[in-house]
Amino acid sequence: IIAALLKYKKCKEKLVIIPTDDYTASVVDNNKDQLKDIFLLSEIVGGEAGSLTQLMNKSIQAQIARSVGLNTAKEWNISLRNENIVIPESIVFPCFCKPPESISGYKTEMAKCENISELREYLLKMREKNANRNFLVQEFLNIDCEYELDGVCIDNNVIVPAVSKNIIVGEY
C-alpha cells in the first residue's frame, strides 16, 4: 500500500487520503512520516506516527469516555501469552469477548460467554490462533440499537454531517 502511495510524490498539490477501515487507517497512520508531505491525512494533531492507531484500542476509548462522564461496560484485559490464562474473579457473566483493537483480530473472534468454563475454553481457543496478544472481556450489555456518529475535525472546527441509527449490524 505504501509503495503504491509513494508513487504520488510528484503531484504538485497534496492529495487527500480517507481510509475506509481500521486496517488502512492504521497503515497510513503508522507510515505518517513518509506520507505527510504528499497527502492530507487523518491524524492526531501534534501526534507522532502510530498515535491514531493507539486510539483504536477499545480500552483506551472506554477510558476516554469515562473521563468525560460517559458510562461504559466493565472490562478486563486478559493476556493470552501465559500457559495458564488468569481469569479475574471479578468478571461478571454473561460477558463479551473481543480483540482490544479490530486490527489485532477479527469480528469472527467475538463471542458471548455465559460462565467461567465457556470463557476459559474460548480464551484457550483464541490463544491457539494467536497467543501473542491480550483479549478484552467486557460485561455483556444487551444493546437494542446502535448509533454511529461520523465526522471530521479541521483545525478547531468539528463537522458532523450525520448521526445514523444502525438497523443491521454485523453479527458473528
GROMACS .gro file of N, CA and C in nm:
model
  516
    1ILE      N    1   0.084  -0.119   0.000
    1ILE     CA    2   0.000   0.000   0.000
    1ILE      C    3   0.088   0.125   0.000
    2ILE      N    4   0.188   0.126   0.086
    2ILE     CA    5   0.274   0.244   0.097
    2ILE      C    6   0.352   0.266  -0.031
    3ALA      N    7   0.404   0.159  -0.090
    3ALA     CA    8   0.479   0.173  -0.216
    3ALA      C    9   0.390   0.234  -0.325
    4ALA      N   10   0.265   0.191  -0.329
    4ALA     CA   11   0.171   0.246  -0.429
    4ALA      C   12   0.144   0.394  -0.401
    5LEU      N   13   0.131   0.430  -0.275
    5LEU     CA   14   0.103   0.570  -0.240
    5LEU      C   15   0.224   0.660  -0.269
    6LEU      N   16   0.341   0.609  -0.248
    6LEU     CA   17   0.462   0.690  -0.270
    6LEU      C   18   0.482   0.726  -0.417
    7LYS      N   19   0.412   0.660  -0.507
    7LYS     CA   20   0.420   0.693  -0.650
    7LYS      C   21   0.359   0.831  -0.678
    8TYR      N   22   0.284   0.886  -0.581
    8TYR     CA   23   0.221   1.016  -0.599
    8TYR      C   24   0.310   1.131  -0.554
    9LYS      N   25   0.436   1.105  -0.523
    9LYS     CA   26   0.529   1.208  -0.475
    9LYS      C   27   0.538   1.328  -0.569
   10LYS      N   28   0.524   1.304  -0.697
   10LYS     CA   29   0.546   1.410  -0.795
   10LYS      C   30   0.425   1.500  -0.818
   11CYS      N   31   0.315   1.474  -0.751
   11CYS     CA   32   0.197   1.559  -0.766
   11CYS      C   33   0.227   1.697  -0.709
   12LYS      N   34   0.178   1.801  -0.777
   12LYS     CA   35   0.205   1.938  -0.734
   12LYS      C   36   0.128   1.977  -0.608
   13GLU      N   37   0.006   1.924  -0.593
   13GLU     CA   38  -0.075   1.956  -0.475
   13GLU      C   39  -0.090   1.830  -0.390
   14LYS      N   40  -0.111   1.853  -0.260
   14LYS     CA   41  -0.135   1.740  -0.171
   14LYS      C   42  -0.270   1.676  -0.203
   15LEU      N   43  -0.271   1.546  -0.205
   15LEU     CA   44  -0.394   1.471  -0.223
   15LEU      C   45  -0.449   1.434  -0.086
   16VAL      N   46  -0.574   1.396  -0.081
   16VAL     CA   47  -0.638   1.358   0.045
   16VAL      C   48  -0.652   1.206   0.051
   17ILE      N   49  -0.615   1.149   0.165
   17ILE     CA   50  -0.638   1.006   0.187
   17ILE      C   51  -0.748   0.993   0.292
   18ILE      N   52  -0.852   0.919   0.256
   18ILE     CA   53  -0.961   0.891   0.351
   18ILE      C   54  -0.968   0.739   0.368
   19PRO      N   55  -0.907   0.688   0.474
   19PRO     CA   56  -0.914   0.542   0.498
   19PRO      C   57  -1.059   0.501   0.524
   20THR      N   58  -1.094   0.382   0.475
   20THR     CA   59  -1.232   0.337   0.489
   20THR      C   60  -1.248   0.224   0.590
   21ASP      N   61  -1.139   0.185   0.654
   21ASP     CA   62  -1.147   0.084   0.759
   21ASP      C   63  -1.029   0.100   0.854
   22ASP      N   64  -1.033   0.028   0.965
   22ASP     CA   65  -0.928   0.041   1.066
   22ASP      C   66  -0.791  -0.003   1.014
   23TYR      N   67  -0.790  -0.106   0.932
   23TYR     CA   68  -0.661  -0.156   0.882
   23TYR      C   69  -0.589  -0.050   0.798
   24THR      N   70  -0.660   0.007   0.699
   24THR     CA   71  -0.594   0.107   0.614
   24THR      C   72  -0.563   0.234   0.693
   25ALA      N   73  -0.648   0.270   0.788
   25ALA     CA   74  -0.619   0.386   0.873
   25ALA      C   75  -0.491   0.363   0.951
   26SER      N   76  -0.472   0.242   1.001
   26SER     CA   77  -0.352   0.208   1.078
   26SER      C   78  -0.227   0.209   0.989
   27VAL      N   79  -0.239   0.154   0.869
   27VAL     CA   80  -0.124   0.153   0.777
   27VAL      C   81  -0.081   0.296   0.746
   28VAL      N   82  -0.177   0.381   0.714
   28VAL     CA   83  -0.145   0.521   0.683
   28VAL      C   84  -0.087   0.591   0.806
   29ASP      N   85  -0.149   0.571   0.921
   29ASP     CA   86  -0.102   0.634   1.045
   29ASP      C   87   0.039   0.590   1.082
   30ASN      N   88   0.067   0.463   1.073
   30ASN     CA   89   0.200   0.412   1.110
   30ASN      C   90   0.308   0.454   1.011
   31ASN      N   91   0.268   0.499   0.893
   31ASN     CA   92   0.363   0.546   0.792
   31ASN      C   93   0.348   0.696   0.766
   32LYS      N   94   0.296   0.765   0.865
   32LYS     CA   95   0.268   0.908   0.856
   32LYS      C   96   0.391   0.988   0.811
   33ASP      N   97   0.507   0.956   0.865
   33ASP     CA   98   0.627   1.034   0.833
   33ASP      C   99   0.663   1.028   0.685
   34GLN      N  100   0.637   0.915   0.620
   34GLN     CA  101   0.664   0.902   0.476
   34GLN      C  102   0.558   0.970   0.391
   35LEU      N  103   0.437   0.982   0.445
   35LEU     CA  104   0.323   1.027   0.364
   35LEU      C  105   0.280   1.172   0.386
   36LYS      N  106   0.318   1.231   0.498
   36LYS     CA  107   0.263   1.362   0.537
   36LYS      C  108   0.296   1.476   0.442
   37ASP      N  109   0.406   1.468   0.367
   37ASP     CA  110   0.439   1.575   0.273
   37ASP      C  111   0.369   1.559   0.138
   38ILE      N  112   0.310   1.442   0.116
   38ILE     CA  113   0.244   1.412  -0.012
   38ILE      C  114   0.092   1.422   0.001
   39PHE      N  115   0.041   1.388   0.120
   39PHE     CA  116  -0.103   1.375   0.140
   39PHE      C  117  -0.152   1.453   0.261
   40LEU      N  118  -0.280   1.488   0.258
   40LEU     CA  119  -0.350   1.532   0.378
   40LEU      C  120  -0.403   1.405   0.442
   41LEU      N  121  -0.372   1.384   0.569
   41LEU     CA  122  -0.401   1.258   0.637
   41LEU      C  123  -0.487   1.278   0.760
   42SER      N  124  -0.558   1.174   0.799
   42SER     CA  125  -0.619   1.171   0.931
   42SER      C  126  -0.504   1.160   1.031
   43GLU      N  127  -0.510   1.240   1.136
   43GLU     CA  128  -0.401   1.234   1.232
   43GLU      C  129  -0.442   1.295   1.365
   44ILE      N  130  -0.364   1.268   1.467
   44ILE     CA  131  -0.376   1.333   1.596
   44ILE      C  132  -0.285   1.455   1.588
   45VAL      N  133  -0.341   1.573   1.604
   45VAL     CA  134  -0.262   1.695   1.592
   45VAL      C  135  -0.146   1.688   1.692
   46GLY      N  136  -0.027   1.707   1.640
   46GLY     CA  137   0.093   1.702   1.724
   46GLY      C  138   0.138   1.561   1.758
   47GLY      N  139   0.062   1.462   1.714
   47GLY     CA  140   0.097   1.323   1.745
   47GLY      C  141   0.199   1.269   1.648
   48GLU      N  142   0.267   1.167   1.692
   48GLU     CA  143   0.366   1.103   1.606
   48GLU      C  144   0.301   0.986   1.532
   49ALA      N  145   0.378   0.926   1.442
   49ALA     CA  146   0.329   0.810   1.369
   49ALA      C  147   0.282   0.704   1.468
   50GLY      N  148   0.164   0.651   1.446
   50GLY     CA  149   0.109   0.547   1.532
   50GLY      C  150   0.017   0.597   1.642
   51SER      N  151   0.011   0.729   1.662
   51SER     CA  152  -0.072   0.780   1.773
   51SER      C  153  -0.222   0.761   1.746
   52LEU      N  154  -0.265   0.769   1.623
   52LEU     CA  155  -0.405   0.744   1.590
   52LEU      C  156  -0.438   0.595   1.609
   53THR      N  157  -0.346   0.510   1.570
   53THR     CA  158  -0.364   0.365   1.585
   53THR      C  159  -0.379   0.328   1.733
   54GLN      N  160  -0.305   0.394   1.820
   54GLN     CA  161  -0.317   0.366   1.964
   54GLN      C  162  -0.459   0.393   2.013
   55LEU      N  163  -0.525   0.494   1.957
   55LEU     CA  164  -0.661   0.527   1.999
   55LEU      C  165  -0.765   0.427   1.948
   56MET      N  166  -0.725   0.332   1.865
   56MET     CA  167  -0.817   0.228   1.819
   56MET      C  168  -0.838   0.123   1.927
   57ASN      N  169  -0.758   0.126   2.033
   57ASN     CA  170  -0.772   0.030   2.142
   57ASN      C  171  -0.900   0.060   2.219
   58LYS      N  172  -0.987  -0.039   2.228
   58LYS     CA  173  -1.118  -0.020   2.291
   58LYS      C  174  -1.108   0.017   2.439
   59SER      N  175  -1.005  -0.030   2.508
   59SER     CA  176  -0.987   0.007   2.649
   59SER      C  177  -0.949   0.153   2.662
   60ILE      N  178  -0.866   0.203   2.572
   60ILE     CA  179  -0.830   0.345   2.573
   60ILE      C  180  -0.953   0.429   2.541
   61GLN      N  181  -1.033   0.385   2.444
   61GLN     CA  182  -1.156   0.458   2.410
   61GLN      C  183  -1.251   0.463   2.529
   62ALA      N  184  -1.264   0.350   2.600
   62ALA     CA  185  -1.352   0.346   2.718
   62ALA      C  186  -1.298   0.437   2.829
   63GLN      N  187  -1.167   0.440   2.845
   63GLN     CA  188  -1.106   0.527   2.946
   63GLN      C  189  -1.136   0.674   2.915
   64ILE      N  190  -1.125   0.712   2.790
   64ILE     CA  191  -1.155   0.849   2.749
   64ILE      C  192  -1.304   0.878   2.772
   65ALA      N  193  -1.391   0.783   2.736
   65ALA     CA  194  -1.536   0.801   2.757
   65ALA      C  195  -1.567   0.822   2.905
   66ARG      N  196  -1.506   0.740   2.991
   66ARG     CA  197  -1.530   0.755   3.135
   66ARG      C  198  -1.478   0.889   3.187
   67SER      N  199  -1.367   0.936   3.130
   67SER     CA  200  -1.309   1.062   3.178
   67SER      C  201  -1.399   1.183   3.150
   68VAL      N  202  -1.493   1.169   3.057
   68VAL     CA  203  -1.587   1.278   3.028
   68VAL      C  204  -1.728   1.246   3.078
   69GLY      N  205  -1.738   1.144   3.164
   69GLY     CA  206  -1.864   1.116   3.231
   69GLY      C  207  -1.957   1.018   3.163
   70LEU      N  208  -1.912   0.950   3.059
   70LEU     CA  209  -1.998   0.851   2.992
   70LEU      C  210  -1.989   0.717   3.063
   71ASN      N  211  -2.099   0.646   3.066
   71ASN     CA  212  -2.100   0.511   3.124
   71ASN      C  213  -2.041   0.413   3.024
   72THR      N  214  -1.963   0.320   3.073
   72THR     CA  215  -1.906   0.215   2.988
   72THR      C  216  -1.924   0.080   3.057
   73ALA      N  217  -1.913  -0.026   2.978
   73ALA     CA  218  -1.920  -0.161   3.034
   73ALA      C  219  -1.795  -0.186   3.119
   74LYS      N  220  -1.811  -0.267   3.224
   74LYS     CA  221  -1.694  -0.312   3.299
   74LYS      C  222  -1.609  -0.395   3.205
   75GLU      N  223  -1.477  -0.389   3.224
   75GLU     CA  224  -1.390  -0.462   3.131
   75GLU      C  225  -1.265  -0.514   3.200
   76TRP      N  226  -1.211  -0.620   3.140
   76TRP     CA  227  -1.089  -0.683   3.190
   76TRP      C  228  -1.003  -0.717   3.069
   77ASN      N  229  -0.874  -0.686   3.076
   77ASN     CA  230  -0.778  -0.726   2.973
   77ASN      C  231  -0.709  -0.852   3.020
   78ILE      N  232  -0.714  -0.955   2.937
   78ILE     CA  233  -0.657  -1.084   2.975
   78ILE      C  234  -0.549  -1.122   2.875
   79SER      N  235  -0.431  -1.150   2.928
   79SER     CA  236  -0.318  -1.191   2.844
   79SER      C  237  -0.336  -1.336   2.800
   80LEU      N  238  -0.310  -1.361   2.673
   80LEU     CA  239  -0.312  -1.497   2.620
   80LEU      C  240  -0.171  -1.554   2.612
   81ARG      N  241  -0.072  -1.479   2.658
   81ARG     CA  242   0.069  -1.516   2.644
   81ARG      C  243   0.113  -1.627   2.740
   82ASN      N  244   0.051  -1.638   2.855
   82ASN     CA  245   0.093  -1.735   2.956
   82ASN      C  246   0.028  -1.872   2.933
   83GLU      N  247   0.097  -1.976   2.976
   83GLU     CA  248   0.043  -2.112   2.965
   83GLU      C  249  -0.091  -2.123   3.038
   84ASN      N  250  -0.095  -2.067   3.160
   84ASN     CA  251  -0.219  -2.064   3.236
   84ASN      C  252  -0.282  -1.926   3.221
   85ILE      N  253  -0.395  -1.919   3.156
   85ILE     CA  254  -0.464  -1.792   3.140
   85ILE      C  255  -0.529  -1.756   3.274
   86VAL      N  256  -0.498  -1.636   3.323
   86VAL     CA  257  -0.551  -1.591   3.451
   86VAL      C  258  -0.682  -1.516   3.427
   87ILE      N  259  -0.790  -1.569   3.481
   87ILE     CA  260  -0.922  -1.507   3.467
   87ILE      C  261  -0.958  -1.443   3.601
   88PRO      N  262  -0.972  -1.312   3.605
   88PRO     CA  263  -1.005  -1.244   3.732
   88PRO      C  264  -1.139  -1.292   3.788
   89GLU      N  265  -1.145  -1.303   3.920
   89GLU     CA  266  -1.268  -1.346   3.987
   89GLU      C  267  -1.378  -1.241   3.975
   90SER      N  268  -1.342  -1.118   3.946
   90SER     CA  269  -1.440  -1.010   3.941
   90SER      C  270  -1.522  -1.006   3.811
   91ILE      N  271  -1.488  -1.091   3.714
   91ILE     CA  272  -1.563  -1.092   3.587
   91ILE      C  273  -1.708  -1.129   3.613
   92VAL      N  274  -1.798  -1.054   3.548
   92VAL     CA  275  -1.941  -1.081   3.559
   92VAL      C  276  -1.988  -1.156   3.434
   93PHE      N  277  -2.087  -1.240   3.452
   93PHE     CA  278  -2.140  -1.320   3.341
   93PHE      C  279  -2.286  -1.287   3.321
   94PRO      N  280  -2.334  -1.290   3.197
   94PRO     CA  281  -2.255  -1.320   3.078
   94PRO      C  282  -2.155  -1.209   3.049
   95CYS      N  283  -2.055  -1.245   2.970
   95CYS     CA  284  -1.954  -1.146   2.930
   95CYS      C  285  -1.937  -1.154   2.779
   96PHE      N  286  -1.871  -1.053   2.725
   96PHE     CA  287  -1.849  -1.045   2.581
   96PHE      C  288  -1.699  -1.032   2.558
   97CYS      N  289  -1.645  -1.115   2.471
   97CYS     CA  290  -1.500  -1.119   2.445
   97CYS      C  291  -1.471  -1.069   2.304
   98LYS      N  292  -1.362  -0.994   2.293
   98LYS     CA  293  -1.323  -0.945   2.162
   98LYS      C  294  -1.178  -0.899   2.166
   99PRO      N  295  -1.114  -0.891   2.050
   99PRO     CA  296  -0.980  -0.834   2.046
   99PRO      C  297  -0.987  -0.687   2.088
  100PRO      N  298  -0.884  -0.637   2.157
  100PRO     CA  299  -0.888  -0.497   2.202
  100PRO      C  300  -0.889  -0.396   2.087
  101GLU      N  301  -0.833  -0.433   1.974
  101GLU     CA  302  -0.837  -0.349   1.854
  101GLU      C  303  -0.882  -0.437   1.738
  102SER      N  304  -0.956  -0.380   1.647
  102SER     CA  305  -1.000  -0.459   1.532
  102SER      C  306  -0.882  -0.502   1.445
  103ILE      N  307  -0.771  -0.428   1.452
  103ILE     CA  308  -0.655  -0.465   1.370
  103ILE      C  309  -0.576  -0.580   1.431
  104SER      N  310  -0.607  -0.619   1.556
  104SER     CA  311  -0.536  -0.731   1.618
  104SER      C  312  -0.621  -0.858   1.618
  105GLY      N  313  -0.733  -0.854   1.551
  105GLY     CA  314  -0.821  -0.970   1.546
  105GLY      C  315  -0.932  -0.948   1.445
  106TYR      N  316  -1.035  -1.029   1.455
  106TYR     CA  317  -1.143  -1.026   1.357
  106TYR      C  318  -1.278  -1.024   1.428
  107LYS      N  319  -1.380  -0.976   1.358
  107LYS     CA  320  -1.515  -0.978   1.415
  107LYS      C  321  -1.558  -1.122   1.446
  108THR      N  322  -1.507  -1.217   1.369
  108THR     CA  323  -1.542  -1.356   1.393
  108THR      C  324  -1.483  -1.407   1.524
  109GLU      N  325  -1.392  -1.331   1.586
  109GLU     CA  326  -1.333  -1.370   1.714
  109GLU      C  327  -1.412  -1.316   1.833
  110MET      N  328  -1.522  -1.252   1.808
  110MET     CA  329  -1.606  -1.201   1.916
  110MET      C  330  -1.698  -1.313   1.964
  111ALA      N  331  -1.723  -1.314   2.096
  111ALA     CA  332  -1.810  -1.419   2.148
  111ALA      C  333  -1.872  -1.377   2.281
  112LYS      N  334  -1.990  -1.427   2.305
  112LYS     CA  335  -2.057  -1.411   2.433
  112LYS      C  336  -2.035  -1.540   2.512
  113CYS      N  337  -1.990  -1.527   2.637
  113CYS     CA  338  -1.968  -1.643   2.723
  113CYS      C  339  -2.062  -1.633   2.843
  114GLU      N  340  -2.128  -1.742   2.874
  114GLU     CA  341  -2.228  -1.744   2.981
  114GLU      C  342  -2.171  -1.772   3.119
  115ASN      N  343  -2.052  -1.838   3.123
  115ASN     CA  344  -1.995  -1.876   3.252
  115ASN      C  345  -1.843  -1.890   3.240
  116ILE      N  346  -1.778  -1.916   3.351
  116ILE     CA  347  -1.631  -1.919   3.353
  116ILE      C  348  -1.575  -2.033   3.269
  117SER      N  349  -1.642  -2.147   3.263
  117SER     CA  350  -1.588  -2.257   3.182
  117SER      C  351  -1.596  -2.224   3.032
  118GLU      N  352  -1.704  -2.161   2.988
  118GLU     CA  353  -1.713  -2.117   2.848
  118GLU      C  354  -1.605  -2.014   2.818
  119LEU      N  355  -1.585  -1.922   2.911
  119LEU     CA  356  -1.483  -1.818   2.892
  119LEU      C  357  -1.344  -1.880   2.881
  120ARG      N  358  -1.310  -1.971   2.972
  120ARG     CA  359  -1.178  -2.034   2.970
  120ARG      C  360  -1.157  -2.110   2.839
  121GLU      N  361  -1.257  -2.186   2.797
  121GLU     CA  362  -1.248  -2.262   2.671
  121GLU      C  363  -1.229  -2.168   2.553
  122TYR      N  364  -1.303  -2.059   2.553
  122TYR     CA  365  -1.294  -1.963   2.443
  122TYR      C  366  -1.156  -1.897   2.438
  123LEU      N  367  -1.105  -1.854   2.554
  123LEU     CA  368  -0.974  -1.789   2.557
  123LEU      C  369  -0.863  -1.886   2.515
  124LEU      N  370  -0.873  -2.012   2.551
  124LEU     CA  371  -0.776  -2.112   2.507
  124LEU      C  372  -0.779  -2.128   2.356
  125LYS      N  373  -0.899  -2.126   2.299
  125LYS     CA  374  -0.915  -2.133   2.153
  125LYS      C  375  -0.850  -2.012   2.086
  126MET      N  376  -0.869  -1.892   2.144
  126MET     CA  377  -0.808  -1.771   2.087
  126MET      C  378  -0.656  -1.776   2.101
  127ARG      N  379  -0.606  -1.834   2.210
  127ARG     CA  380  -0.462  -1.845   2.229
  127ARG      C  381  -0.401  -1.937   2.123
  128GLU      N  382  -0.473  -2.043   2.086
  128GLU     CA  383  -0.425  -2.133   1.980
  128GLU      C  384  -0.410  -2.058   1.848
  129LYS      N  385  -0.499  -1.965   1.821
  129LYS     CA  386  -0.494  -1.886   1.697
  129LYS      C  387  -0.378  -1.786   1.698
  130ASN      N  388  -0.361  -1.718   1.815
  130ASN     CA  389  -0.256  -1.617   1.827
  130ASN      C  390  -0.235  -1.587   1.975
  131ALA      N  391  -0.127  -1.640   2.030
  131ALA     CA  392  -0.101  -1.626   2.174
  131ALA      C  393  -0.033  -1.494   2.210
  132ASN      N  394   0.016  -1.423   2.112
  132ASN     CA  395   0.094  -1.302   2.140
  132ASN      C  396   0.005  -1.177   2.144
  133ARG      N  397  -0.095  -1.181   2.231
  133ARG     CA  398  -0.185  -1.067   2.242
  133ARG      C  399  -0.268  -1.076   2.369
  134ASN      N  400  -0.337  -0.968   2.396
  134ASN     CA  401  -0.435  -0.965   2.504
  134ASN      C  402  -0.573  -0.980   2.443
  135PHE      N  403  -0.669  -1.014   2.526
  135PHE     CA  404  -0.807  -1.020   2.483
  135PHE      C  405  -0.889  -0.938   2.579
  136LEU      N  406  -0.988  -0.870   2.527
  136LEU     CA  407  -1.073  -0.784   2.607
  136LEU      C  408  -1.200  -0.860   2.643
  137VAL      N  409  -1.230  -0.864   2.772
  137VAL     CA  410  -1.354  -0.925   2.820
  137VAL      C  411  -1.435  -0.814   2.884
  138GLN      N  412  -1.557  -0.799   2.837
  138GLN     CA  413  -1.644  -0.692   2.887
  138GLN      C  414  -1.773  -0.749   2.945
  139GLU      N  415  -1.828  -0.675   3.037
  139GLU     CA  416  -1.962  -0.703   3.086
  139GLU      C  417  -2.055  -0.704   2.965
  140PHE      N  418  -2.139  -0.805   2.952
  140PHE     CA  419  -2.231  -0.812   2.839
  140PHE      C  420  -2.344  -0.713   2.859
  141LEU      N  421  -2.367  -0.630   2.759
  141LEU     CA  422  -2.478  -0.535   2.761
  141LEU      C  423  -2.573  -0.573   2.648
  142ASN      N  424  -2.698  -0.587   2.679
  142ASN     CA  425  -2.797  -0.619   2.578
  142ASN      C  426  -2.836  -0.489   2.509
  143ILE      N  427  -2.783  -0.468   2.391
  143ILE     CA  428  -2.799  -0.341   2.320
  143ILE      C  429  -2.914  -0.351   2.220
  144ASP      N  430  -3.011  -0.261   2.235
  144ASP     CA  431  -3.126  -0.260   2.146
  144ASP      C  432  -3.095  -0.198   2.010
  145CYS      N  433  -3.014  -0.093   2.010
  145CYS     CA  434  -2.980  -0.028   1.884
  145CYS      C  435  -2.842   0.037   1.898
  146GLU      N  436  -2.788   0.072   1.786
  146GLU     CA  437  -2.654   0.130   1.782
  146GLU      C  438  -2.658   0.257   1.697
  147TYR      N  439  -2.594   0.360   1.747
  147TYR     CA  440  -2.587   0.486   1.673
  147TYR      C  441  -2.444   0.509   1.628
  148GLU      N  442  -2.431   0.571   1.513
  148GLU     CA  443  -2.299   0.600   1.458
  148GLU      C  444  -2.289   0.749   1.431
  149LEU      N  445  -2.183   0.807   1.478
  149LEU     CA  446  -2.158   0.949   1.459
  149LEU      C  447  -2.029   0.961   1.379
  150ASP      N  448  -2.039   1.006   1.257
  150ASP     CA  449  -1.922   1.024   1.171
  150ASP      C  450  -1.896   1.173   1.157
  151GLY      N  451  -1.772   1.208   1.161
  151GLY     CA  452  -1.739   1.349   1.148
  151GLY      C  453  -1.593   1.370   1.119
  152VAL      N  454  -1.559   1.496   1.109
  152VAL     CA  455  -1.421   1.534   1.082
  152VAL      C  456  -1.391   1.661   1.161
  153CYS      N  457  -1.269   1.674   1.203
  153CYS     CA  458  -1.225   1.795   1.271
  153CYS      C  459  -1.115   1.857   1.185
  154ILE      N  460  -1.136   1.979   1.144
  154ILE     CA  461  -1.037   2.052   1.064
  154ILE      C  462  -0.997   2.173   1.146
  155ASP      N  463  -0.872   2.176   1.187
  155ASP     CA  464  -0.824   2.275   1.284
  155ASP      C  465  -0.910   2.260   1.409
  156ASN      N  466  -0.980   2.362   1.450
  156ASN     CA  467  -1.067   2.352   1.569
  156ASN      C  468  -1.214   2.345   1.533
  157ASN      N  469  -1.246   2.319   1.408
  157ASN     CA  470  -1.385   2.310   1.363
  157ASN      C  471  -1.425   2.163   1.348
  158VAL      N  472  -1.529   2.124   1.421
  158VAL     CA  473  -1.581   1.988   1.413
  158VAL      C  474  -1.704   1.988   1.323
  159ILE      N  475  -1.704   1.900   1.225
  159ILE     CA  476  -1.816   1.888   1.132
  159ILE      C  477  -1.873   1.748   1.145
  160VAL      N  478  -2.000   1.740   1.185
  160VAL     CA  479  -2.071   1.612   1.196
  160VAL      C  480  -2.189   1.620   1.100
  161PRO      N  481  -2.174   1.566   0.980
  161PRO     CA  482  -2.282   1.578   0.882
  161PRO      C  483  -2.404   1.492   0.912
  162ALA      N  484  -2.385   1.387   0.992
  162ALA     CA  485  -2.500   1.300   1.019
  162ALA      C  486  -2.474   1.211   1.140
  163VAL      N  487  -2.582   1.175   1.203
  163VAL     CA  488  -2.582   1.071   1.304
  163VAL      C  489  -2.680   0.967   1.254
  164SER      N  490  -2.637   0.842   1.247
  164SER     CA  491  -2.725   0.740   1.192
  164SER      C  492  -2.753   0.632   1.294
  165LYS      N  493  -2.870   0.574   1.283
  165LYS     CA  494  -2.907   0.460   1.366
  165LYS      C  495  -2.886   0.335   1.282
  166ASN      N  496  -2.799   0.248   1.329
  166ASN     CA  497  -2.771   0.125   1.255
  166ASN      C  498  -2.886   0.027   1.275
  167ILE      N  499  -2.950  -0.009   1.167
  167ILE     CA  500  -3.062  -0.102   1.170
  167ILE      C  501  -3.009  -0.246   1.167
  168ILE      N  502  -2.909  -0.269   1.084
  168ILE     CA  503  -2.849  -0.401   1.073
  168ILE      C  504  -2.700  -0.386   1.098
  169VAL      N  505  -2.647  -0.466   1.189
  169VAL     CA  506  -2.504  -0.463   1.218
  169VAL      C  507  -2.448  -0.603   1.195
  170GLY      N  508  -2.316  -0.611   1.174
  170GLY     CA  509  -2.252  -0.741   1.156
  170GLY      C  510  -2.275  -0.831   1.277
  171GLU      N  511  -2.315  -0.951   1.254
  171GLU     CA  512  -2.340  -1.042   1.364
  171GLU      C  513  -2.257  -1.169   1.343
  172TYR      N  514  -2.176  -1.202   1.443
  172TYR     CA  515  -2.091  -1.321   1.434
  172TYR      C  516  -2.103  -1.397   1.563
   0.00000   0.00000   0.00000
